[in-house]
PDB file of C-alpha atoms and ligand atoms in Angstrom:
ATOM      1  CA  MET A 347      -5.730 -12.608   7.983  1.00  0.00           C
ATOM      2  CA  VAL A 348      -8.295 -11.721   5.311  1.00  0.00           C
ATOM      3  CA  GLY A 349      -7.013 -12.718   1.872  1.00  0.00           C
ATOM      4  CA  GLY A 350      -5.126 -15.476   3.699  1.00  0.00           C
ATOM      5  CA  ALA A 351      -4.853 -17.681   0.606  1.00  0.00           C
ATOM      6  CA  GLY A 352      -3.366 -14.900  -1.526  1.00  0.00           C
ATOM      7  CA  ARG A 353       0.266 -14.118  -2.278  1.00  0.00           C
ATOM      8  CA  MET A 354       0.535 -11.526   0.516  1.00  0.00           C
ATOM      9  CA  GLY A 355      -1.735 -13.411   2.937  1.00  0.00           C
ATOM     10  CA  GLN A 356       0.394 -16.549   2.679  1.00  0.00           C
ATOM     11  CA  SER A 357       3.679 -14.668   3.099  1.00  0.00           C
ATOM     12  CA  LEU A 358       2.344 -12.690   6.082  1.00  0.00           C
ATOM     13  CA  ALA A 359       0.847 -15.794   7.710  1.00  0.00           C
ATOM     14  CA  GLU A 360       4.201 -17.555   7.480  1.00  0.00           C
ATOM     15  CA  ASN A 361       6.333 -14.636   8.662  1.00  0.00           C
ATOM     16  CA  LEU A 362       4.165 -12.841  11.261  1.00  0.00           C
ATOM     17  CA  ASN A 363       4.062 -16.140  13.176  1.00  0.00           C
ATOM     18  CA  LEU A 364       7.853 -15.861  13.595  1.00  0.00           C
ATOM     19  CA  ILE A 365       7.508 -12.550  15.480  1.00  0.00           C
ATOM     20  CA  ASP A 366       7.375 -12.747  19.267  1.00  0.00           C
ATOM     21  CA  GLY A 367       3.858 -12.281  20.594  1.00  0.00           C
ATOM     22  CA  MET A 368       2.136 -12.682  17.231  1.00  0.00           C
ATOM     23  CA  VAL A 369       0.051 -15.659  16.222  1.00  0.00           C
ATOM     24  CA  VAL A 370      -1.895 -15.796  12.976  1.00  0.00           C
ATOM     25  CA  CYS A 371      -4.925 -17.719  14.211  1.00  0.00           C
ATOM     26  CA  ALA A 372      -7.312 -17.526  11.250  1.00  0.00           C
ATOM     27  CA  LEU A 373      -6.927 -17.371   7.471  1.00  0.00           C
ATOM     28  CA  VAL A 374     -10.058 -15.985   5.826  1.00  0.00           C
ATOM     29  CA  ASP A 375     -10.451 -16.329   2.090  1.00  0.00           C
ATOM     30  CA  THR A 376     -13.019 -17.290  -0.510  1.00  0.00           C
ATOM     31  CA  HIS A 377     -10.820 -20.261  -1.399  1.00  0.00           C
ATOM     32  CA  GLU A 378      -8.778 -22.603   0.770  1.00  0.00           C
ATOM     33  CA  PRO A 379      -5.145 -21.574   1.338  1.00  0.00           C
ATOM     34  CA  GLU A 380      -2.323 -23.808   0.150  1.00  0.00           C
ATOM     35  CA  HIS A 381      -0.648 -23.591   3.592  1.00  0.00           C
ATOM     36  CA  LEU A 382      -2.361 -22.958   6.938  1.00  0.00           C
ATOM     37  CA  TYR A 383       0.781 -22.148   8.980  1.00  0.00           C
ATOM     38  CA  GLY A 384      -0.988 -23.378  12.122  1.00  0.00           C
ATOM     39  CA  ALA A 385      -4.078 -21.202  11.546  1.00  0.00           C
ATOM     40  CA  THR A 386      -7.686 -22.274  10.961  1.00  0.00           C
ATOM     41  CA  TYR A 387      -9.313 -21.628   7.602  1.00  0.00           C
ATOM     42  CA  PHE A 388     -12.618 -19.714   7.377  1.00  0.00           C
ATOM     43  CA  ALA A 389     -14.503 -18.881   4.172  1.00  0.00           C
ATOM     44  CA  SER A 390     -15.683 -15.564   5.641  1.00  0.00           C
ATOM     45  CA  LEU A 391     -15.067 -13.291   8.641  1.00  0.00           C
ATOM     46  CA  ALA A 392     -18.697 -13.863   9.691  1.00  0.00           C
ATOM     47  CA  GLN A 393     -17.667 -17.395  10.796  1.00  0.00           C
ATOM     48  CA  VAL A 394     -14.840 -16.139  13.041  1.00  0.00           C
ATOM     49  CA  ASP A 395     -15.373 -15.773  16.800  1.00  0.00           C
ATOM     50  CA  PRO A 396     -14.311 -12.154  17.499  1.00  0.00           C
ATOM     51  CA  SER A 397     -13.360 -12.933  21.105  1.00  0.00           C
ATOM     52  CA  GLY A 398     -10.369 -14.948  19.835  1.00  0.00           C
ATOM     53  CA  VAL A 399      -9.006 -12.135  17.628  1.00  0.00           C
ATOM     54  CA  ASP A 400      -7.023  -9.039  18.639  1.00  0.00           C
ATOM     55  CA  VAL A 401      -6.423  -7.614  15.160  1.00  0.00           C
ATOM     56  CA  VAL A 402      -7.633  -8.300  11.619  1.00  0.00           C
ATOM     57  CA  VAL A 403      -5.120  -7.828   8.786  1.00  0.00           C
ATOM     58  CA  ASP A 404      -6.640  -7.405   5.319  1.00  0.00           C
ATOM     59  CA  PHE A 405      -4.680  -8.006   2.116  1.00  0.00           C
ATOM     60  CA  SER A 406      -7.514  -9.067  -0.184  1.00  0.00           C
ATOM     61  CA  GLN A 407      -9.471  -6.945  -2.637  1.00  0.00           C
ATOM     62  CA  PRO A 408     -11.433  -3.669  -2.238  1.00  0.00           C
ATOM     63  CA  ASP A 409     -14.978  -5.120  -1.706  1.00  0.00           C
ATOM     64  CA  SER A 410     -13.887  -7.374   1.107  1.00  0.00           C
ATOM     65  CA  VAL A 411     -12.043  -4.503   2.830  1.00  0.00           C
ATOM     66  CA  VAL A 412     -15.413  -2.809   3.408  1.00  0.00           C
ATOM     67  CA  THR A 413     -16.797  -6.075   4.864  1.00  0.00           C
ATOM     68  CA  SER A 414     -13.727  -6.383   7.114  1.00  0.00           C
ATOM     69  CA  ALA A 415     -14.086  -2.765   8.282  1.00  0.00           C
ATOM     70  CA  ARG A 416     -17.778  -3.313   9.186  1.00  0.00           C
ATOM     71  CA  TRP A 417     -16.988  -6.576  11.016  1.00  0.00           C
ATOM     72  CA  CYS A 418     -14.175  -4.919  12.980  1.00  0.00           C
ATOM     73  CA  ALA A 419     -16.349  -1.905  13.835  1.00  0.00           C
ATOM     74  CA  THR A 420     -19.222  -4.121  15.032  1.00  0.00           C
ATOM     75  CA  ASN A 421     -16.944  -6.360  17.084  1.00  0.00           C
ATOM     76  CA  ARG A 422     -14.524  -3.631  18.245  1.00  0.00           C
ATOM     77  CA  VAL A 423     -11.438  -5.297  16.785  1.00  0.00           C
ATOM     78  CA  GLY A 424      -8.496  -3.274  15.380  1.00  0.00           C
ATOM     79  CA  LEU A 425      -7.904  -3.481  11.626  1.00  0.00           C
ATOM     80  CA  VAL A 426      -4.763  -3.180   9.493  1.00  0.00           C
ATOM     81  CA  ILE A 427      -5.424  -2.715   5.771  1.00  0.00           C
ATOM     82  CA  GLY A 428      -2.864  -3.263   3.031  1.00  0.00           C
ATOM     83  CA  THR A 429      -5.312  -3.795   0.169  1.00  0.00           C
ATOM     84  CA  THR A 430      -5.028  -1.138  -2.535  1.00  0.00           C
ATOM     85  CA  GLY A 431      -7.274   0.093  -5.350  1.00  0.00           C
ATOM     86  CA  LEU A 432     -10.245   1.208  -3.183  1.00  0.00           C
ATOM     87  CA  SER A 433     -12.754   3.595  -4.771  1.00  0.00           C
ATOM     88  CA  ASP A 434     -13.592   6.870  -2.992  1.00  0.00           C
ATOM     89  CA  ASP A 435     -16.829   5.256  -1.747  1.00  0.00           C
ATOM     90  CA  GLN A 436     -15.036   2.213  -0.358  1.00  0.00           C
ATOM     91  CA  ARG A 437     -12.447   4.430   1.306  1.00  0.00           C
ATOM     92  CA  ALA A 438     -15.251   6.555   2.859  1.00  0.00           C
ATOM     93  CA  ASN A 439     -16.886   3.367   4.206  1.00  0.00           C
ATOM     94  CA  VAL A 440     -13.594   2.297   5.779  1.00  0.00           C
ATOM     95  CA  GLU A 441     -13.058   5.721   7.359  1.00  0.00           C
ATOM     96  CA  SER A 442     -16.571   5.760   8.796  1.00  0.00           C
ATOM     97  CA  ALA A 443     -15.961   2.328  10.387  1.00  0.00           C
ATOM     98  CA  ALA A 444     -13.007   3.959  12.156  1.00  0.00           C
ATOM     99  CA  ALA A 445     -15.529   5.895  14.249  1.00  0.00           C
ATOM    100  CA  ALA A 446     -16.049   2.591  16.123  1.00  0.00           C
ATOM    101  CA  THR A 447     -12.588   0.966  16.069  1.00  0.00           C
ATOM    102  CA  GLY A 448      -8.927   1.618  15.268  1.00  0.00           C
ATOM    103  CA  ILE A 449      -7.892   1.271  11.621  1.00  0.00           C
ATOM    104  CA  ILE A 450      -4.398   1.649  10.160  1.00  0.00           C
ATOM    105  CA  MET A 451      -4.191   1.629   6.367  1.00  0.00           C
ATOM    106  CA  ALA A 452      -1.123   1.948   4.159  1.00  0.00           C
ATOM    107  CA  SER A 453      -0.420   1.527   0.482  1.00  0.00           C
ATOM    108  CA  ASN A 454       3.053   0.192   1.257  1.00  0.00           C
ATOM    109  CA  PHE A 455       4.214  -1.432   4.474  1.00  0.00           C
ATOM    110  CA  SER A 456       7.846  -1.939   3.494  1.00  0.00           C
ATOM    111  CA  LEU A 457      10.177   0.223   5.555  1.00  0.00           C
ATOM    112  CA  GLY A 458      12.250   1.190   2.503  1.00  0.00           C
ATOM    113  CA  ALA A 459       9.156   2.503   0.747  1.00  0.00           C
ATOM    114  CA  VAL A 460       8.084   4.468   3.830  1.00  0.00           C
ATOM    115  CA  LEU A 461      11.544   6.032   4.060  1.00  0.00           C
ATOM    116  CA  SER A 462      11.711   6.795   0.338  1.00  0.00           C
ATOM    117  CA  GLU A 463       8.429   8.716   0.734  1.00  0.00           C
ATOM    118  CA  ARG A 464      10.033  10.769   3.479  1.00  0.00           C
ATOM    119  CA  PHE A 465      13.128  11.410   1.358  1.00  0.00           C
ATOM    120  CA  ALA A 466      10.908  12.372  -1.599  1.00  0.00           C
ATOM    121  CA  ALA A 467       9.087  14.977   0.495  1.00  0.00           C
ATOM    122  CA  MET A 468      12.494  16.397   1.520  1.00  0.00           C
ATOM    123  CA  ALA A 469      13.732  16.610  -2.087  1.00  0.00           C
ATOM    124  CA  ALA A 470      10.496  17.776  -3.740  1.00  0.00           C
ATOM    125  CA  PRO A 471      10.806  21.548  -3.187  1.00  0.00           C
ATOM    126  CA  TYR A 472      14.355  21.664  -4.573  1.00  0.00           C
ATOM    127  CA  PHE A 473      13.789  20.259  -8.076  1.00  0.00           C
ATOM    128  CA  GLU A 474      11.896  21.642 -11.048  1.00  0.00           C
ATOM    129  CA  ARG A 475      10.158  18.414 -12.014  1.00  0.00           C
ATOM    130  CA  VAL A 476       9.558  14.923 -10.748  1.00  0.00           C
ATOM    131  CA  GLU A 477       8.350  11.756 -12.457  1.00  0.00           C
ATOM    132  CA  ILE A 478       7.509   8.411 -10.896  1.00  0.00           C
ATOM    133  CA  ILE A 479       8.096   5.013 -12.457  1.00  0.00           C
ATOM    134  CA  GLU A 480       6.389   2.200 -10.572  1.00  0.00           C
ATOM    135  CA  LEU A 481       7.136  -1.374 -11.589  1.00  0.00           C
ATOM    136  CA  HIS A 482       5.141  -4.420 -10.478  1.00  0.00           C
ATOM    137  CA  HIS A 483       4.506  -8.085 -11.273  1.00  0.00           C
ATOM    138  CA  ASP A 484       2.174  -8.718 -14.200  1.00  0.00           C
ATOM    139  CA  ARG A 485      -0.685 -10.095 -12.063  1.00  0.00           C
ATOM    140  CA  LYS A 486      -1.315  -6.803 -10.261  1.00  0.00           C
ATOM    141  CA  VAL A 487      -4.908  -5.757 -10.996  1.00  0.00           C
ATOM    142  CA  ASP A 488      -4.758  -1.988 -10.331  1.00  0.00           C
ATOM    143  CA  ALA A 489      -2.689   0.793 -11.885  1.00  0.00           C
ATOM    144  CA  PRO A 490      -1.082   3.025 -10.959  1.00  0.00           C
ATOM    145  CA  SER A 491       0.045   1.463  -7.676  1.00  0.00           C
ATOM    146  CA  GLY A 492      -1.363   2.818  -4.415  1.00  0.00           C
ATOM    147  CA  THR A 493       2.227   3.502  -3.361  1.00  0.00           C
ATOM    148  CA  SER A 494       2.876   5.782  -6.337  1.00  0.00           C
ATOM    149  CA  LEU A 495      -0.350   7.714  -5.719  1.00  0.00           C
ATOM    150  CA  THR A 496       0.581   8.182  -2.063  1.00  0.00           C
ATOM    151  CA  VAL A 497       4.080   9.409  -2.854  1.00  0.00           C
ATOM    152  CA  ALA A 498       2.716  11.708  -5.583  1.00  0.00           C
ATOM    153  CA  THR A 499       0.417  13.343  -3.022  1.00  0.00           C
ATOM    154  CA  ARG A 500       3.267  13.696  -0.553  1.00  0.00           C
ATOM    155  CA  ILE A 501       5.486  15.292  -3.254  1.00  0.00           C
ATOM    156  CA  ARG A 502       2.702  17.676  -4.362  1.00  0.00           C
ATOM    157  CA  ASP A 503       2.007  18.712  -0.752  1.00  0.00           C
ATOM    158  CA  ALA A 504       5.716  19.359  -0.074  1.00  0.00           C
ATOM    159  CA  ARG A 505       5.997  21.421  -3.281  1.00  0.00           C
ATOM    160  CA  ALA A 506       2.836  23.403  -2.495  1.00  0.00           C
ATOM    161  CA  ALA A 507       4.022  24.105   1.062  1.00  0.00           C
ATOM    162  CA  ALA A 508       7.286  25.467  -0.377  1.00  0.00           C
ATOM    163  CA  GLY A 509       5.429  27.546  -3.002  1.00  0.00           C
ATOM    164  CA  ARG A 510       6.998  25.524  -5.846  1.00  0.00           C
ATOM    165  CA  VAL A 511       4.856  25.196  -9.010  1.00  0.00           C
ATOM    166  CA  THR A 512       5.815  22.850 -11.858  1.00  0.00           C
ATOM    167  CA  PRO A 513       6.281  24.839 -15.098  1.00  0.00           C
ATOM    168  CA  GLU A 514       3.994  23.926 -18.002  1.00  0.00           C
ATOM    169  CA  GLU A 515       5.646  21.244 -20.106  1.00  0.00           C
ATOM    170  CA  PRO A 516       6.342  21.880 -23.783  1.00  0.00           C
ATOM    171  CA  THR A 517       5.550  18.314 -24.976  1.00  0.00           C
ATOM    172  CA  LYS A 518       2.103  18.714 -26.565  1.00  0.00           C
ATOM    173  CA  ARG A 519       2.192  16.545 -29.669  1.00  0.00           C
ATOM    174  CA  PHE A 520       1.769  12.809 -29.094  1.00  0.00           C
ATOM    175  CA  THR A 521       2.508  10.265 -31.781  1.00  0.00           C
ATOM    176  CA  LEU A 522       1.370   7.640 -29.269  1.00  0.00           C
ATOM    177  CA  GLU A 523      -1.298   8.554 -26.679  1.00  0.00           C
ATOM    178  CA  GLY A 524      -0.199   7.957 -23.074  1.00  0.00           C
ATOM    179  CA  ALA A 525       3.513   8.220 -23.835  1.00  0.00           C
ATOM    180  CA  ARG A 526       3.943  10.742 -21.000  1.00  0.00           C
ATOM    181  CA  GLY A 527       2.210   8.578 -18.398  1.00  0.00           C
ATOM    182  CA  ALA A 528      -0.604   9.785 -16.129  1.00  0.00           C
ATOM    183  CA  ASP A 529      -0.630  13.256 -14.561  1.00  0.00           C
ATOM    184  CA  ALA A 530      -1.153  12.846 -10.818  1.00  0.00           C
ATOM    185  CA  GLY A 531      -1.499  16.636 -10.427  1.00  0.00           C
ATOM    186  CA  ASP A 532       0.980  19.530 -10.545  1.00  0.00           C
ATOM    187  CA  GLY A 533       2.821  17.793 -13.404  1.00  0.00           C
ATOM    188  CA  VAL A 534       3.859  14.790 -11.280  1.00  0.00           C
ATOM    189  CA  ARG A 535       3.673  11.982 -13.837  1.00  0.00           C
ATOM    190  CA  ILE A 536       3.286   8.292 -13.032  1.00  0.00           C
ATOM    191  CA  HIS A 537       4.411   5.547 -15.414  1.00  0.00           C
ATOM    192  CA  SER A 538       3.250   1.992 -14.610  1.00  0.00           C
ATOM    193  CA  VAL A 539       5.317  -0.990 -15.739  1.00  0.00           C
ATOM    194  CA  ARG A 540       3.946  -4.561 -15.408  1.00  0.00           C
ATOM    195  CA  LEU A 541       6.318  -7.451 -16.056  1.00  0.00           C
ATOM    196  CA  PRO A 542       6.694 -11.066 -14.954  1.00  0.00           C
ATOM    197  CA  GLY A 543       9.566 -11.520 -12.517  1.00  0.00           C
ATOM    198  CA  LEU A 544       9.027  -8.204 -10.727  1.00  0.00           C
ATOM    199  CA  ILE A 545       7.582  -7.839  -7.212  1.00  0.00           C
ATOM    200  CA  ALA A 546       7.214  -4.118  -6.308  1.00  0.00           C
ATOM    201  CA  HIS A 547       9.676  -1.403  -7.311  1.00  0.00           C
ATOM    202  CA  GLN A 548       9.591   2.355  -7.613  1.00  0.00           C
ATOM    203  CA  GLU A 549      11.850   5.082  -8.954  1.00  0.00           C
ATOM    204  CA  LEU A 550      11.334   8.733  -8.083  1.00  0.00           C
ATOM    205  CA  LEU A 551      13.196  10.850 -10.615  1.00  0.00           C
ATOM    206  CA  PHE A 552      13.830  14.460  -9.701  1.00  0.00           C
ATOM    207  CA  GLY A 553      15.191  16.837 -12.336  1.00  0.00           C
ATOM    208  CA  GLY A 554      16.654  20.307 -11.784  1.00  0.00           C
ATOM    209  CA  ALA A 555      19.140  22.667 -13.435  1.00  0.00           C
ATOM    210  CA  GLY A 556      22.028  20.470 -14.569  1.00  0.00           C
ATOM    211  CA  GLU A 557      21.329  17.674 -12.080  1.00  0.00           C
ATOM    212  CA  GLY A 558      19.087  14.765 -11.255  1.00  0.00           C
ATOM    213  CA  LEU A 559      18.286  12.759  -8.171  1.00  0.00           C
ATOM    214  CA  THR A 560      16.851   9.244  -8.256  1.00  0.00           C
ATOM    215  CA  ILE A 561      15.342   7.585  -5.205  1.00  0.00           C
ATOM    216  CA  ARG A 562      14.788   3.903  -5.928  1.00  0.00           C
ATOM    217  CA  HIS A 563      13.147   1.292  -3.777  1.00  0.00           C
ATOM    218  CA  ASP A 564      12.916  -2.443  -4.521  1.00  0.00           C
ATOM    219  CA  SER A 565      10.853  -5.091  -2.787  1.00  0.00           C
ATOM    220  CA  TYR A 566      12.547  -8.306  -3.938  1.00  0.00           C
ATOM    221  CA  ASP A 567      10.349 -10.499  -1.799  1.00  0.00           C
ATOM    222  CA  ARG A 568       6.966 -10.148  -0.080  1.00  0.00           C
ATOM    223  CA  VAL A 569       8.791 -10.608   3.202  1.00  0.00           C
ATOM    224  CA  SER A 570       9.725  -6.891   2.831  1.00  0.00           C
ATOM    225  CA  PHE A 571       6.186  -5.978   3.957  1.00  0.00           C
ATOM    226  CA  VAL A 572       6.202  -8.095   7.129  1.00  0.00           C
ATOM    227  CA  GLN A 573       8.028  -5.747   9.494  1.00  0.00           C
ATOM    228  CA  GLY A 574       5.778  -2.794   8.631  1.00  0.00           C
ATOM    229  CA  VAL A 575       2.620  -4.882   9.018  1.00  0.00           C
ATOM    230  CA  ALA A 576       3.919  -6.104  12.395  1.00  0.00           C
ATOM    231  CA  ILE A 577       4.478  -2.474  13.467  1.00  0.00           C
ATOM    232  CA  ALA A 578       0.903  -1.602  12.472  1.00  0.00           C
ATOM    233  CA  VAL A 579      -0.495  -4.677  14.260  1.00  0.00           C
ATOM    234  CA  ALA A 580       1.400  -3.664  17.409  1.00  0.00           C
ATOM    235  CA  HIS A 581      -0.057  -0.133  17.278  1.00  0.00           C
ATOM    236  CA  VAL A 582      -3.690  -0.773  16.360  1.00  0.00           C
ATOM    237  CA  ASP A 583      -6.432  -1.589  18.839  1.00  0.00           C
ATOM    238  CA  ALA A 584     -10.141  -0.924  19.258  1.00  0.00           C
ATOM    239  CA  THR A 585      -9.604   2.751  20.120  1.00  0.00           C
ATOM    240  CA  PRO A 586     -11.557   4.539  17.371  1.00  0.00           C
ATOM    241  CA  GLY A 587      -9.528   6.432  14.773  1.00  0.00           C
ATOM    242  CA  PHE A 588      -8.179   6.211  11.247  1.00  0.00           C
ATOM    243  CA  THR A 589      -4.419   6.361  10.603  1.00  0.00           C
ATOM    244  CA  TRP A 590      -2.962   6.565   7.110  1.00  0.00           C
ATOM    245  CA  GLY A 591       0.504   5.019   6.845  1.00  0.00           C
ATOM    246  CA  ILE A 592       3.033   3.866   9.414  1.00  0.00           C
ATOM    247  CA  ASP A 593       5.375   6.850   9.100  1.00  0.00           C
ATOM    248  CA  ASP A 594       4.407   8.121  12.574  1.00  0.00           C
ATOM    249  CA  PHE A 595       5.414   4.798  14.141  1.00  0.00           C
ATOM    250  CA  ILE A 596       8.921   4.754  12.636  1.00  0.00           C
ATOM    251  CA  THR A 597      11.146   7.229  14.441  1.00  0.00           C
TER     252      THR A 597
HETATM  253  P1  LIG B 681      -3.840 -12.031  -4.357  1.00  0.00           P
HETATM  254  O1  LIG B 681      -4.812 -11.938  -5.487  1.00  0.00           O
HETATM  255  O2  LIG B 681      -2.731 -13.025  -4.436  1.00  0.00           O
HETATM  256  O3  LIG B 681      -4.634 -12.307  -2.988  1.00  0.00           O
HETATM  257  C1  LIG B 681      -5.886 -11.744  -2.684  1.00  0.00           C
HETATM  258  C2  LIG B 681      -6.673 -12.788  -1.939  1.00  0.00           C
HETATM  259  O4  LIG B 681      -7.892 -12.205  -1.487  1.00  0.00           O
HETATM  260  C3  LIG B 681      -7.053 -13.998  -2.824  1.00  0.00           C
HETATM  261  O5  LIG B 681      -6.622 -15.198  -2.216  1.00  0.00           O
HETATM  262  C4  LIG B 681      -8.562 -13.912  -2.905  1.00  0.00           C
HETATM  263  O6  LIG B 681      -9.196 -15.180  -2.979  1.00  0.00           O
HETATM  264  C5  LIG B 681      -8.874 -13.210  -1.579  1.00  0.00           C
HETATM  265  N1  LIG B 681     -10.222 -12.659  -1.560  1.00  0.00           N
HETATM  266  C6  LIG B 681     -10.944 -12.111  -2.578  1.00  0.00           C
HETATM  267  N2  LIG B 681     -12.173 -11.773  -2.148  1.00  0.00           N
HETATM  268  C7  LIG B 681     -12.220 -12.101  -0.842  1.00  0.00           C
HETATM  269  C8  LIG B 681     -13.221 -11.999   0.156  1.00  0.00           C
HETATM  270  N3  LIG B 681     -14.432 -11.468  -0.126  1.00  0.00           N
HETATM  271  N4  LIG B 681     -12.940 -12.440   1.393  1.00  0.00           N
HETATM  272  C9  LIG B 681     -11.733 -12.967   1.693  1.00  0.00           C
HETATM  273  N5  LIG B 681     -10.743 -13.106   0.777  1.00  0.00           N
HETATM  274  C10 LIG B 681     -10.991 -12.667  -0.465  1.00  0.00           C
HETATM  275  O7  LIG B 681      -3.269 -10.565  -4.186  1.00  0.00           O
HETATM  276  P2  LIG B 681      -1.965 -10.114  -3.362  1.00  0.00           P
HETATM  277  O8  LIG B 681      -0.823  -9.965  -4.302  1.00  0.00           O
HETATM  278  O9  LIG B 681      -1.811 -10.966  -2.150  1.00  0.00           O
HETATM  279  O10 LIG B 681      -2.384  -8.640  -2.939  1.00  0.00           O
HETATM  280  C11 LIG B 681      -3.537  -8.401  -2.147  1.00  0.00           C
HETATM  281  C12 LIG B 681      -3.723  -6.902  -1.983  1.00  0.00           C
HETATM  282  O11 LIG B 681      -2.641  -6.381  -1.209  1.00  0.00           O
HETATM  283  C13 LIG B 681      -3.721  -6.110  -3.297  1.00  0.00           C
HETATM  284  O12 LIG B 681      -4.667  -5.074  -3.199  1.00  0.00           O
HETATM  285  C14 LIG B 681      -2.311  -5.546  -3.365  1.00  0.00           C
HETATM  286  O13 LIG B 681      -2.222  -4.377  -4.146  1.00  0.00           O
HETATM  287  C15 LIG B 681      -2.077  -5.264  -1.900  1.00  0.00           C
HETATM  288  N6  LIG B 681      -0.672  -5.144  -1.487  1.00  0.00           N
HETATM  289  C16 LIG B 681      -0.402  -4.173  -0.579  1.00  0.00           C
HETATM  290  C17 LIG B 681       0.867  -4.033  -0.078  1.00  0.00           C
HETATM  291  C18 LIG B 681       1.114  -2.994   0.987  1.00  0.00           C
HETATM  292  O14 LIG B 681       2.244  -2.882   1.489  1.00  0.00           O
HETATM  293  N7  LIG B 681       0.093  -2.213   1.363  1.00  0.00           N
HETATM  294  C19 LIG B 681       1.888  -4.884  -0.482  1.00  0.00           C
HETATM  295  C20 LIG B 681       1.585  -5.875  -1.437  1.00  0.00           C
HETATM  296  C21 LIG B 681       0.284  -6.006  -1.909  1.00  0.00           C
END
């Protein structure tokens, strides 16, 4: 578990251990974790013996994801990535490592979020406009969330496939810059809220003639990501290839 001392790393270390057949054997982090949950602490992946590891799970920060991808490619170990906020370069590095090992990466491993993406793609062609409000805890370092960017792409693709184009919006005069959020393409706007007390939440607001549809997902606890990470861990191995998301594994 890379990022094993972090909020997600600690929650995953505690909860993946409860799943049959899964043992979190190593917590890798630049600082020592508060709880080890039976694992051994390492300051870097370079100190870990690859023969004792089936899969690396990375919930850290973008630079270390590239290091994890290289280590996994060199040692032919499968990799599951949950870290968000990668630049295009970092993402390209990760994808090229997948020429040597299996990598599954997702911006949101909670099953509710995966399903709400599916539902959003179903609804997207039938409504004139859609806006996304993503809400997260106030210590999140990137905005907008990786989840909102992923769902925006999925919505845009579904609209394009159906030949639906968002009409130009009449709001052109801004008393306060940024009031309409960020345009993620084709008029899909993302609004990022950061507040203490939140974990990870998202509302997809669809608007059409005389009606609206809201798809809302709430992660109340980091345990919501465990099942999806476990599914990815069960599906990844050293067979080369890059998979985005866990949608294909949830039938
Ligand atoms: P966090 O800051 O609590 O934890 C990150 C950890 O990574 C820290 O302990 C930090 O010391 C460690 N770290 C930094 N550099 C490192 C390195 N070079 N090697 C090893 N460890 C290093 O953050 P968090 O809330 O646990 O989130 C971690 C990441 O997971 C973020 O990118 C977040 O957006 C993402 N996330 C993804 C999902 C998902 O479902 N995909 C869900 C929640 C969070």
